[in-house]
Amino acid sequence: MKKTETKIFSTLAIPDELAADLRTLGNLEMWTEDVPMPNEQLTIQLKDCQALLCSGSNRITAEMMSACPKLKVIANVSVGYDNIDVDAATKAGILVTNTPGVLDNATADMAFALLLAVARRLVEADQYVRSGQWQGFHPSLMLGHEITGKVLGIVGMGRIGEAMARRARGFGMEVIYTRRGGQEKDERLNEQYSARRVSLGELLKNSDFISLHCPLSPTTRHLIGRVEFSQMKKTAILINTSRGGVINEAELVSAIAEKSIAGAGLDVFEFEPEVNAQLLTFSNVVLAPHIASATNDTRLAMKRLAIKNLIAALDGGNPPNAINKKNESTVTIAVPATP
Ligand code: DGY
């Protein structure tokens, strides 16, 4: 295909230094507003595009793909890809890629920041001082949860889970974890983080802090619900920087209201950007607007990696981070990437 015939659309602003690479391949257009691009508009825009750069806030559906017959590659600027109907993409011969590895530290930083903020009542304390309620030092003012020596349960010991384990070890915590897959990595993980692989039930029962790092899939949707909350310690604090749908949010609200757990730190929500109104009323819940990987460096690295994937796909090869793989005549699902 001639360069002038290739059309690339990005739902995110691409800085000039990266856009230059894409412009060597074809015509690049992008959405530069600060709000997610509406799907109807995106579908119209994509009608004669070969390549799409998008983020988790764009829901790429089967209907959309069938309305965009020229689409060859969807490069998600995100490690999670639950926003894309990968089965439909595969059937339509469209490659899907993600951005693993470049956001592990930023995401784990946020997970740990939420853990500290809930445990040490940081947001509540800030509001207390700002509202002029503080009368002076008092030894029992705003007592929180100790972190050193406590057990952190990591659900999903992939790359981000490991980055979380590194931070936890630095804070003198004991690490237990669950992960999918065989036992081949367990010896290294156990040794490196003085950690132990356990069942989900054991993790829920023994953890003082639980941090979720698994992708959202049909198997992990509502992984944490009423039964799981009832297995946790009453003093447990739950942190979620993975995907909102991994937790049954209505059951989380009940668990907090009934004091069946001690608090939660949430960067992601089941029905983003809607947040359950009751969650807003709890002082022991700290909320963030899906910003775990939002640092300048990490966002740039994610865009760079997504563009590398997109270029490889347009060149006719298999991109380094393909979720589904291309062969002679078709596209098949590859082993899913572990975030
Ligand atoms: C990711 O990369 O999955 C982050 O949640 C941003 O979408």
mmCIF file of C-alpha atoms and ligand atoms in Angstrom:
data_model
loop_
_atom_site.group_PDB
_atom_site.id
_atom_site.type_symbol
_atom_site.label_atom_id
_atom_site.label_comp_id
_atom_site.label_asym_id
_atom_site.label_seq_id
_atom_site.Cartn_x
_atom_site.Cartn_y
_atom_site.Cartn_z
ATOM 1 C CA MET A 1 0.000 0.000 0.000
ATOM 2 C CA LYS A 2 1.237 3.483 -0.859
ATOM 3 C CA LYS A 3 2.190 5.695 2.067
ATOM 4 C CA THR A 4 -0.405 8.271 1.110
ATOM 5 C CA GLU A 5 -3.159 5.644 1.297
ATOM 6 C CA THR A 6 -2.386 4.554 4.862
ATOM 7 C CA LYS A 7 -4.525 6.245 7.477
ATOM 8 C CA ILE A 8 -3.690 6.092 11.176
ATOM 9 C CA PHE A 9 -5.964 7.451 13.884
ATOM 10 C CA SER A 10 -5.066 8.029 17.522
ATOM 11 C CA THR A 11 -7.602 8.677 20.275
ATOM 12 C CA LEU A 12 -4.728 10.096 22.356
ATOM 13 C CA ALA A 13 -2.541 13.083 21.685
ATOM 14 C CA ILE A 14 0.823 11.899 20.339
ATOM 15 C CA PRO A 15 3.798 14.191 21.000
ATOM 16 C CA ASP A 16 5.660 15.455 17.923
ATOM 17 C CA GLU A 17 8.773 13.393 18.629
ATOM 18 C CA LEU A 18 6.717 10.173 18.337
ATOM 19 C CA ALA A 19 4.243 11.367 15.730
ATOM 20 C CA ALA A 20 7.103 11.883 13.270
ATOM 21 C CA ASP A 21 7.658 8.090 13.078
ATOM 22 C CA LEU A 22 3.995 7.495 12.330
ATOM 23 C CA ARG A 23 3.882 10.205 9.690
ATOM 24 C CA THR A 24 6.577 8.367 7.731
ATOM 25 C CA LEU A 25 4.020 5.565 7.342
ATOM 26 C CA GLY A 26 0.976 7.532 6.370
ATOM 27 C CA ASN A 27 -1.527 10.146 7.296
ATOM 28 C CA LEU A 28 -1.934 10.598 11.087
ATOM 29 C CA GLU A 29 -4.944 12.174 12.715
ATOM 30 C CA MET A 30 -5.670 12.352 16.419
ATOM 31 C CA TRP A 31 -8.236 13.251 19.057
ATOM 32 C CA THR A 32 -6.731 15.921 21.274
ATOM 33 C CA GLU A 33 -9.614 16.661 23.672
ATOM 34 C CA ASP A 34 -9.206 15.955 27.394
ATOM 35 C CA VAL A 35 -12.321 13.752 27.491
ATOM 36 C CA PRO A 36 -12.532 10.255 25.927
ATOM 37 C CA MET A 37 -13.611 10.284 22.287
ATOM 38 C CA PRO A 38 -17.277 9.201 21.918
ATOM 39 C CA ASN A 39 -17.561 5.801 20.206
ATOM 40 C CA GLU A 40 -19.939 7.008 17.471
ATOM 41 C CA GLN A 41 -17.419 9.626 16.444
ATOM 42 C CA LEU A 42 -14.585 7.124 16.587
ATOM 43 C CA THR A 43 -16.466 4.680 14.355
ATOM 44 C CA ILE A 44 -17.001 7.387 11.740
ATOM 45 C CA GLN A 45 -13.370 8.435 11.962
ATOM 46 C CA LEU A 46 -12.133 4.844 11.589
ATOM 47 C CA LYS A 47 -14.155 4.002 8.485
ATOM 48 C CA ASP A 48 -11.190 4.210 6.144
ATOM 49 C CA CYS A 49 -8.309 3.796 8.641
ATOM 50 C CA GLN A 50 -5.827 0.927 8.668
ATOM 51 C CA ALA A 51 -4.453 1.525 12.148
ATOM 52 C CA LEU A 52 -5.786 2.707 15.489
ATOM 53 C CA LEU A 53 -3.945 3.837 18.613
ATOM 54 C CA CYS A 54 -6.366 3.879 21.531
ATOM 55 C CA SER A 55 -6.588 3.670 25.296
ATOM 56 C CA GLY A 56 -8.616 1.762 27.868
ATOM 57 C CA SER A 57 -11.310 4.441 27.768
ATOM 58 C CA ASN A 58 -12.205 3.506 24.168
ATOM 59 C CA ARG A 59 -14.495 0.483 23.985
ATOM 60 C CA ILE A 60 -13.644 -1.263 20.709
ATOM 61 C CA THR A 61 -16.599 -3.497 19.930
ATOM 62 C CA ALA A 62 -17.363 -6.130 17.293
ATOM 63 C CA GLU A 63 -19.922 -3.774 15.675
ATOM 64 C CA MET A 64 -17.346 -1.057 15.429
ATOM 65 C CA MET A 65 -14.823 -3.379 13.795
ATOM 66 C CA SER A 66 -17.326 -4.620 11.251
ATOM 67 C CA ALA A 67 -18.078 -0.995 10.347
ATOM 68 C CA CYS A 68 -14.355 -0.368 9.739
ATOM 69 C CA PRO A 69 -13.338 -3.000 7.155
ATOM 70 C CA LYS A 70 -9.929 -1.503 6.414
ATOM 71 C CA LEU A 71 -8.698 -1.754 10.011
ATOM 72 C CA LYS A 72 -5.587 -3.945 10.302
ATOM 73 C CA VAL A 73 -4.216 -3.146 13.755
ATOM 74 C CA ILE A 74 -5.443 -1.833 17.106
ATOM 75 C CA ALA A 75 -2.516 -0.738 19.279
ATOM 76 C CA ASN A 76 -3.847 -0.234 22.801
ATOM 77 C CA VAL A 77 -1.855 2.274 24.860
ATOM 78 C CA SER A 78 -2.538 0.199 27.941
ATOM 79 C CA VAL A 79 -1.450 -3.117 29.380
ATOM 80 C CA GLY A 80 -5.058 -4.179 30.056
ATOM 81 C CA TYR A 81 -7.062 -4.915 26.928
ATOM 82 C CA ASP A 82 -10.477 -5.725 28.333
ATOM 83 C CA ASN A 83 -11.734 -2.655 26.417
ATOM 84 C CA ILE A 84 -11.257 -4.524 23.128
ATOM 85 C CA ASP A 85 -13.285 -7.462 21.824
ATOM 86 C CA VAL A 86 -10.189 -9.504 20.948
ATOM 87 C CA ASP A 87 -12.216 -12.484 19.657
ATOM 88 C CA ALA A 88 -14.029 -10.225 17.194
ATOM 89 C CA ALA A 89 -10.723 -8.628 16.174
ATOM 90 C CA THR A 90 -9.211 -12.049 15.553
ATOM 91 C CA LYS A 91 -12.176 -13.093 13.427
ATOM 92 C CA ALA A 92 -11.902 -9.841 11.464
ATOM 93 C CA GLY A 93 -8.143 -10.374 10.908
ATOM 94 C CA ILE A 94 -7.217 -7.361 13.048
ATOM 95 C CA LEU A 95 -4.084 -7.498 15.184
ATOM 96 C CA VAL A 96 -4.404 -6.262 18.779
ATOM 97 C CA THR A 97 -1.393 -5.169 20.842
ATOM 98 C CA ASN A 98 -0.826 -3.852 24.374
ATOM 99 C CA THR A 99 1.992 -2.197 26.366
ATOM 100 C CA PRO A 100 3.322 -4.574 29.025
ATOM 101 C CA GLY A 101 6.434 -3.906 31.104
ATOM 102 C CA VAL A 102 6.708 -0.128 30.851
ATOM 103 C CA LEU A 103 4.177 0.804 33.527
ATOM 104 C CA ASP A 104 4.995 -1.668 36.294
ATOM 105 C CA ASN A 105 6.795 0.769 38.590
ATOM 106 C CA ALA A 106 4.375 3.666 38.178
ATOM 107 C CA THR A 107 1.395 1.374 38.823
ATOM 108 C CA ALA A 108 2.991 -0.269 41.854
ATOM 109 C CA ASP A 109 3.927 3.186 43.200
ATOM 110 C CA MET A 110 0.262 4.166 43.094
ATOM 111 C CA ALA A 111 -0.872 0.882 44.647
ATOM 112 C CA PHE A 112 1.594 1.410 47.476
ATOM 113 C CA ALA A 113 0.627 5.084 47.807
ATOM 114 C CA LEU A 114 -3.017 4.015 48.221
ATOM 115 C CA LEU A 115 -1.984 1.372 50.748
ATOM 116 C CA LEU A 116 -0.121 3.983 52.812
ATOM 117 C CA ALA A 117 -2.862 6.587 52.390
ATOM 118 C CA VAL A 118 -5.585 4.260 53.697
ATOM 119 C CA ALA A 119 -3.442 2.739 56.445
ATOM 120 C CA ARG A 120 -2.257 6.131 57.727
ATOM 121 C CA ARG A 121 -5.515 8.001 57.019
ATOM 122 C CA LEU A 122 -3.703 10.536 54.895
ATOM 123 C CA VAL A 123 -6.672 12.008 52.995
ATOM 124 C CA GLU A 124 -8.749 12.210 56.164
ATOM 125 C CA ALA A 125 -5.835 13.894 57.971
ATOM 126 C CA ASP A 126 -5.376 16.428 55.198
ATOM 127 C CA GLN A 127 -9.067 17.330 55.318
ATOM 128 C CA TYR A 128 -8.941 17.560 59.122
ATOM 129 C CA VAL A 129 -6.129 20.115 59.029
ATOM 130 C CA ARG A 130 -7.580 22.120 56.130
ATOM 131 C CA SER A 131 -11.020 22.344 57.746
ATOM 132 C CA GLY A 132 -9.501 23.895 60.896
ATOM 133 C CA GLN A 133 -10.586 21.056 63.213
ATOM 134 C CA TRP A 134 -7.089 20.402 64.566
ATOM 135 C CA GLN A 135 -6.716 21.519 68.190
ATOM 136 C CA GLY A 136 -3.121 20.360 68.712
ATOM 137 C CA PHE A 137 -1.122 17.142 69.149
ATOM 138 C CA HIS A 138 -2.936 14.330 70.899
ATOM 139 C CA PRO A 139 -1.444 10.831 71.294
ATOM 140 C CA SER A 140 -4.597 9.076 70.176
ATOM 141 C CA LEU A 141 -5.419 11.360 67.276
ATOM 142 C CA MET A 142 -6.038 9.528 63.966
ATOM 143 C CA LEU A 143 -4.427 6.244 64.872
ATOM 144 C CA GLY A 144 -3.821 4.132 61.797
ATOM 145 C CA HIS A 145 -2.558 0.709 60.806
ATOM 146 C CA GLU A 146 1.095 -0.306 61.200
ATOM 147 C CA ILE A 147 2.690 -1.517 57.969
ATOM 148 C CA THR A 148 6.036 -2.979 59.008
ATOM 149 C CA GLY A 149 5.783 -6.673 59.795
ATOM 150 C CA LYS A 150 2.303 -7.002 58.264
ATOM 151 C CA VAL A 151 1.272 -9.433 55.538
ATOM 152 C CA LEU A 152 0.639 -8.181 52.011
ATOM 153 C CA GLY A 153 -1.372 -10.531 49.809
ATOM 154 C CA ILE A 154 -0.736 -9.929 46.124
ATOM 155 C CA VAL A 155 -3.461 -11.303 43.865
ATOM 156 C CA GLY A 156 -1.749 -11.739 40.475
ATOM 157 C CA MET A 157 2.018 -11.930 40.860
ATOM 158 C CA GLY A 158 2.832 -10.771 37.320
ATOM 159 C CA ARG A 159 5.156 -7.893 36.493
ATOM 160 C CA ILE A 160 3.159 -5.260 38.413
ATOM 161 C CA GLY A 161 2.603 -7.662 41.296
ATOM 162 C CA GLU A 162 6.361 -8.172 41.500
ATOM 163 C CA ALA A 163 6.971 -4.411 41.518
ATOM 164 C CA MET A 164 4.526 -4.235 44.419
ATOM 165 C CA ALA A 165 6.382 -7.055 46.218
ATOM 166 C CA ARG A 166 9.675 -5.118 45.883
ATOM 167 C CA ARG A 167 8.093 -2.104 47.561
ATOM 168 C CA ALA A 168 6.528 -4.243 50.278
ATOM 169 C CA ARG A 169 9.868 -5.851 51.109
ATOM 170 C CA GLY A 170 11.388 -2.375 51.425
ATOM 171 C CA PHE A 171 8.719 -1.617 54.033
ATOM 172 C CA GLY A 172 9.454 -4.809 55.967
ATOM 173 C CA MET A 173 6.243 -6.574 54.975
ATOM 174 C CA GLU A 174 5.744 -10.302 54.502
ATOM 175 C CA VAL A 175 4.526 -11.197 51.020
ATOM 176 C CA ILE A 176 2.147 -13.971 50.013
ATOM 177 C CA TYR A 177 0.714 -14.220 46.522
ATOM 178 C CA THR A 178 -1.484 -15.987 44.018
ATOM 179 C CA ARG A 179 -0.703 -16.224 40.336
ATOM 180 C CA ARG A 180 -2.027 -18.096 37.348
ATOM 181 C CA GLY A 181 0.083 -20.613 35.511
ATOM 182 C CA GLY A 182 2.428 -23.373 36.585
ATOM 183 C CA GLN A 183 5.000 -23.458 39.350
ATOM 184 C CA GLU A 184 8.077 -22.774 37.224
ATOM 185 C CA LYS A 185 8.492 -19.200 38.461
ATOM 186 C CA ASP A 186 7.592 -19.818 42.092
ATOM 187 C CA GLU A 187 11.073 -20.732 43.300
ATOM 188 C CA ARG A 188 12.569 -17.486 42.005
ATOM 189 C CA LEU A 189 9.643 -15.405 43.302
ATOM 190 C CA ASN A 190 9.708 -17.047 46.715
ATOM 191 C CA GLU A 191 13.427 -16.532 47.020
ATOM 192 C CA GLN A 192 13.566 -13.005 45.616
ATOM 193 C CA TYR A 193 10.773 -11.627 47.820
ATOM 194 C CA SER A 194 10.916 -14.134 50.708
ATOM 195 C CA ALA A 195 7.398 -14.829 49.528
ATOM 196 C CA ARG A 196 5.022 -17.769 49.443
ATOM 197 C CA ARG A 197 2.480 -18.804 46.815
ATOM 198 C CA VAL A 198 -0.851 -19.645 48.414
ATOM 199 C CA SER A 199 -4.452 -20.305 47.411
ATOM 200 C CA LEU A 200 -6.798 -17.320 47.126
ATOM 201 C CA GLY A 201 -8.646 -18.494 50.238
ATOM 202 C CA GLU A 202 -5.434 -18.633 52.257
ATOM 203 C CA LEU A 203 -4.381 -15.219 50.984
ATOM 204 C CA LEU A 204 -7.715 -13.639 51.930
ATOM 205 C CA LYS A 205 -7.630 -15.191 55.386
ATOM 206 C CA ASN A 206 -4.056 -14.229 56.261
ATOM 207 C CA SER A 207 -3.446 -10.838 54.636
ATOM 208 C CA ASP A 208 -3.476 -7.495 56.440
ATOM 209 C CA PHE A 209 -3.365 -5.752 53.068
ATOM 210 C CA ILE A 210 -4.603 -7.216 49.785
ATOM 211 C CA SER A 211 -3.534 -5.693 46.481
ATOM 212 C CA LEU A 212 -5.151 -6.758 43.202
ATOM 213 C CA HIS A 213 -2.930 -7.042 40.120
ATOM 214 C CA CYS A 214 -4.747 -9.490 37.854
ATOM 215 C CA PRO A 215 -6.234 -8.580 34.461
ATOM 216 C CA LEU A 216 -9.999 -8.401 34.025
ATOM 217 C CA SER A 217 -11.275 -11.470 32.182
ATOM 218 C CA PRO A 218 -14.373 -13.655 32.415
ATOM 219 C CA THR A 219 -12.503 -15.680 35.086
ATOM 220 C CA THR A 220 -11.532 -12.702 37.241
ATOM 221 C CA ARG A 221 -14.740 -10.647 36.956
ATOM 222 C CA HIS A 222 -16.101 -10.332 40.510
ATOM 223 C CA LEU A 223 -13.216 -12.414 41.836
ATOM 224 C CA ILE A 224 -13.735 -10.474 45.053
ATOM 225 C CA GLY A 225 -17.354 -10.596 46.199
ATOM 226 C CA ARG A 226 -19.423 -11.317 49.311
ATOM 227 C CA VAL A 227 -17.842 -14.707 50.071
ATOM 228 C CA GLU A 228 -14.308 -13.343 49.640
ATOM 229 C CA PHE A 229 -14.987 -10.301 51.863
ATOM 230 C CA SER A 230 -16.266 -12.642 54.556
ATOM 231 C CA GLN A 231 -12.956 -14.538 54.429
ATOM 232 C CA MET A 232 -10.847 -11.394 54.988
ATOM 233 C CA LYS A 233 -9.681 -10.116 58.362
ATOM 234 C CA LYS A 234 -11.859 -7.343 59.820
ATOM 235 C CA THR A 235 -8.674 -5.248 59.877
ATOM 236 C CA ALA A 236 -7.845 -5.933 56.202
ATOM 237 C CA ILE A 237 -7.347 -3.124 53.696
ATOM 238 C CA LEU A 238 -8.066 -3.814 50.016
ATOM 239 C CA ILE A 239 -6.182 -2.005 47.240
ATOM 240 C CA ASN A 240 -7.231 -2.112 43.585
ATOM 241 C CA THR A 241 -5.203 -0.668 40.717
ATOM 242 C CA SER A 242 -6.098 -3.464 38.259
ATOM 243 C CA ARG A 243 -9.655 -3.195 36.914
ATOM 244 C CA GLY A 244 -12.807 -2.211 38.759
ATOM 245 C CA GLY A 245 -14.736 -5.272 37.597
ATOM 246 C CA VAL A 246 -12.406 -7.615 39.518
ATOM 247 C CA ILE A 247 -14.339 -6.483 42.611
ATOM 248 C CA ASN A 248 -18.106 -6.691 42.965
ATOM 249 C CA GLU A 249 -18.428 -3.006 43.869
ATOM 250 C CA ALA A 250 -21.860 -3.330 45.503
ATOM 251 C CA GLU A 251 -20.438 -6.022 47.792
ATOM 252 C CA LEU A 252 -17.431 -3.828 48.560
ATOM 253 C CA VAL A 253 -19.791 -1.069 49.671
ATOM 254 C CA SER A 254 -21.582 -3.550 51.962
ATOM 255 C CA ALA A 255 -18.273 -4.849 53.345
ATOM 256 C CA ILE A 256 -17.130 -1.317 54.202
ATOM 257 C CA ALA A 257 -20.529 -0.270 55.594
ATOM 258 C CA GLU A 258 -20.750 -3.430 57.725
ATOM 259 C CA LYS A 259 -17.106 -2.979 58.833
ATOM 260 C CA SER A 260 -16.295 -6.463 57.611
ATOM 261 C CA ILE A 261 -13.001 -4.955 56.335
ATOM 262 C CA ALA A 262 -11.135 -1.853 57.540
ATOM 263 C CA GLY A 263 -10.798 0.166 54.344
ATOM 264 C CA ALA A 264 -9.987 0.311 50.653
ATOM 265 C CA GLY A 265 -7.817 2.226 48.213
ATOM 266 C CA LEU A 266 -9.285 2.303 44.718
ATOM 267 C CA ASP A 267 -7.885 3.640 41.463
ATOM 268 C CA VAL A 268 -10.361 1.739 39.289
ATOM 269 C CA PHE A 269 -14.129 1.249 39.392
ATOM 270 C CA GLU A 270 -16.597 -1.266 38.065
ATOM 271 C CA PHE A 271 -18.586 1.271 36.014
ATOM 272 C CA GLU A 272 -15.966 3.935 35.249
ATOM 273 C CA PRO A 273 -16.212 6.864 35.285
ATOM 274 C CA GLU A 274 -19.255 6.335 37.546
ATOM 275 C CA VAL A 275 -18.373 5.771 41.174
ATOM 276 C CA ASN A 276 -20.865 4.185 43.566
ATOM 277 C CA ALA A 277 -22.258 7.144 45.551
ATOM 278 C CA GLN A 278 -21.864 5.339 48.865
ATOM 279 C CA LEU A 279 -18.139 4.903 48.326
ATOM 280 C CA LEU A 280 -17.836 8.693 48.364
ATOM 281 C CA THR A 281 -19.186 8.802 51.909
ATOM 282 C CA PHE A 282 -16.584 6.519 53.552
ATOM 283 C CA SER A 283 -13.602 8.218 55.206
ATOM 284 C CA ASN A 284 -11.688 4.914 55.240
ATOM 285 C CA VAL A 285 -11.792 4.636 51.437
ATOM 286 C CA VAL A 286 -9.295 6.562 49.301
ATOM 287 C CA LEU A 287 -10.253 7.133 45.673
ATOM 288 C CA ALA A 288 -8.269 8.023 42.549
ATOM 289 C CA PRO A 289 -9.454 8.480 38.918
ATOM 290 C CA HIS A 290 -7.637 5.569 37.187
ATOM 291 C CA ILE A 291 -4.242 7.270 37.255
ATOM 292 C CA ALA A 292 -1.953 4.468 38.482
ATOM 293 C CA SER A 293 0.277 4.605 35.406
ATOM 294 C CA ALA A 294 -0.109 8.368 34.942
ATOM 295 C CA THR A 295 3.409 9.765 35.100
ATOM 296 C CA ASN A 296 4.905 11.739 32.222
ATOM 297 C CA ASP A 297 7.705 9.193 31.737
ATOM 298 C CA THR A 298 5.420 6.178 31.824
ATOM 299 C CA ARG A 299 2.781 7.641 29.531
ATOM 300 C CA LEU A 300 5.503 8.481 27.005
ATOM 301 C CA ALA A 301 6.948 4.970 27.270
ATOM 302 C CA MET A 302 3.475 3.456 26.757
ATOM 303 C CA LYS A 303 2.855 5.544 23.652
ATOM 304 C CA ARG A 304 6.326 4.725 22.317
ATOM 305 C CA LEU A 305 5.744 0.985 22.778
ATOM 306 C CA ALA A 306 2.258 1.125 21.241
ATOM 307 C CA ILE A 307 3.675 2.931 18.207
ATOM 308 C CA LYS A 308 6.432 0.322 17.874
ATOM 309 C CA ASN A 309 3.722 -2.357 17.823
ATOM 310 C CA LEU A 310 1.635 -0.434 15.320
ATOM 311 C CA ILE A 311 4.577 0.101 12.971
ATOM 312 C CA ALA A 312 5.533 -3.595 13.092
ATOM 313 C CA ALA A 313 1.947 -4.536 12.259
ATOM 314 C CA LEU A 314 1.713 -2.097 9.347
ATOM 315 C CA ASP A 315 5.036 -3.459 8.099
ATOM 316 C CA GLY A 316 3.321 -6.826 7.837
ATOM 317 C CA GLY A 317 5.120 -8.529 10.721
ATOM 318 C CA ASN A 318 4.121 -9.741 14.155
ATOM 319 C CA PRO A 319 4.335 -6.860 16.665
ATOM 320 C CA PRO A 320 6.363 -7.552 19.847
ATOM 321 C CA ASN A 321 3.296 -7.263 22.091
ATOM 322 C CA ALA A 322 0.621 -8.935 20.011
ATOM 323 C CA ILE A 323 -2.340 -10.312 21.933
ATOM 324 C CA ASN A 324 -3.375 -12.261 18.860
ATOM 325 C CA LYS A 325 -0.901 -13.418 16.237
ATOM 326 C CA LYS A 326 -0.887 -13.117 12.497
ATOM 327 C CA ASN A 327 -0.017 -15.986 10.240
ATOM 328 C CA GLU A 328 -0.233 -16.434 6.451
ATOM 329 C CA SER A 329 -3.930 -15.930 6.004
ATOM 330 C CA THR A 330 -5.464 -15.216 9.323
ATOM 331 C CA VAL A 331 -5.043 -13.963 12.866
ATOM 332 C CA THR A 332 -5.106 -16.338 15.833
ATOM 333 C CA ILE A 333 -5.140 -15.727 19.573
ATOM 334 C CA ALA A 334 -1.703 -15.899 21.194
ATOM 335 C CA VAL A 335 -1.078 -16.781 24.841
ATOM 336 C CA PRO A 336 -2.534 -13.755 26.684
ATOM 337 C CA ALA A 337 0.081 -11.321 28.012
ATOM 338 C CA THR A 338 0.466 -11.186 31.805
ATOM 339 C CA PRO A 339 0.226 -7.607 33.061
HETATM 340 C C1 DGY B 1 -3.375 -0.020 31.814
HETATM 341 O O1 DGY B 1 -2.367 0.135 31.125
HETATM 342 O O2 DGY B 1 -4.025 -1.074 31.801
HETATM 343 C C2 DGY B 1 -3.799 1.141 32.657
HETATM 344 O O3 DGY B 1 -4.855 0.787 33.506
HETATM 345 C C3 DGY B 1 -4.194 2.310 31.798
HETATM 346 O O4 DGY B 1 -5.284 1.912 30.996
#
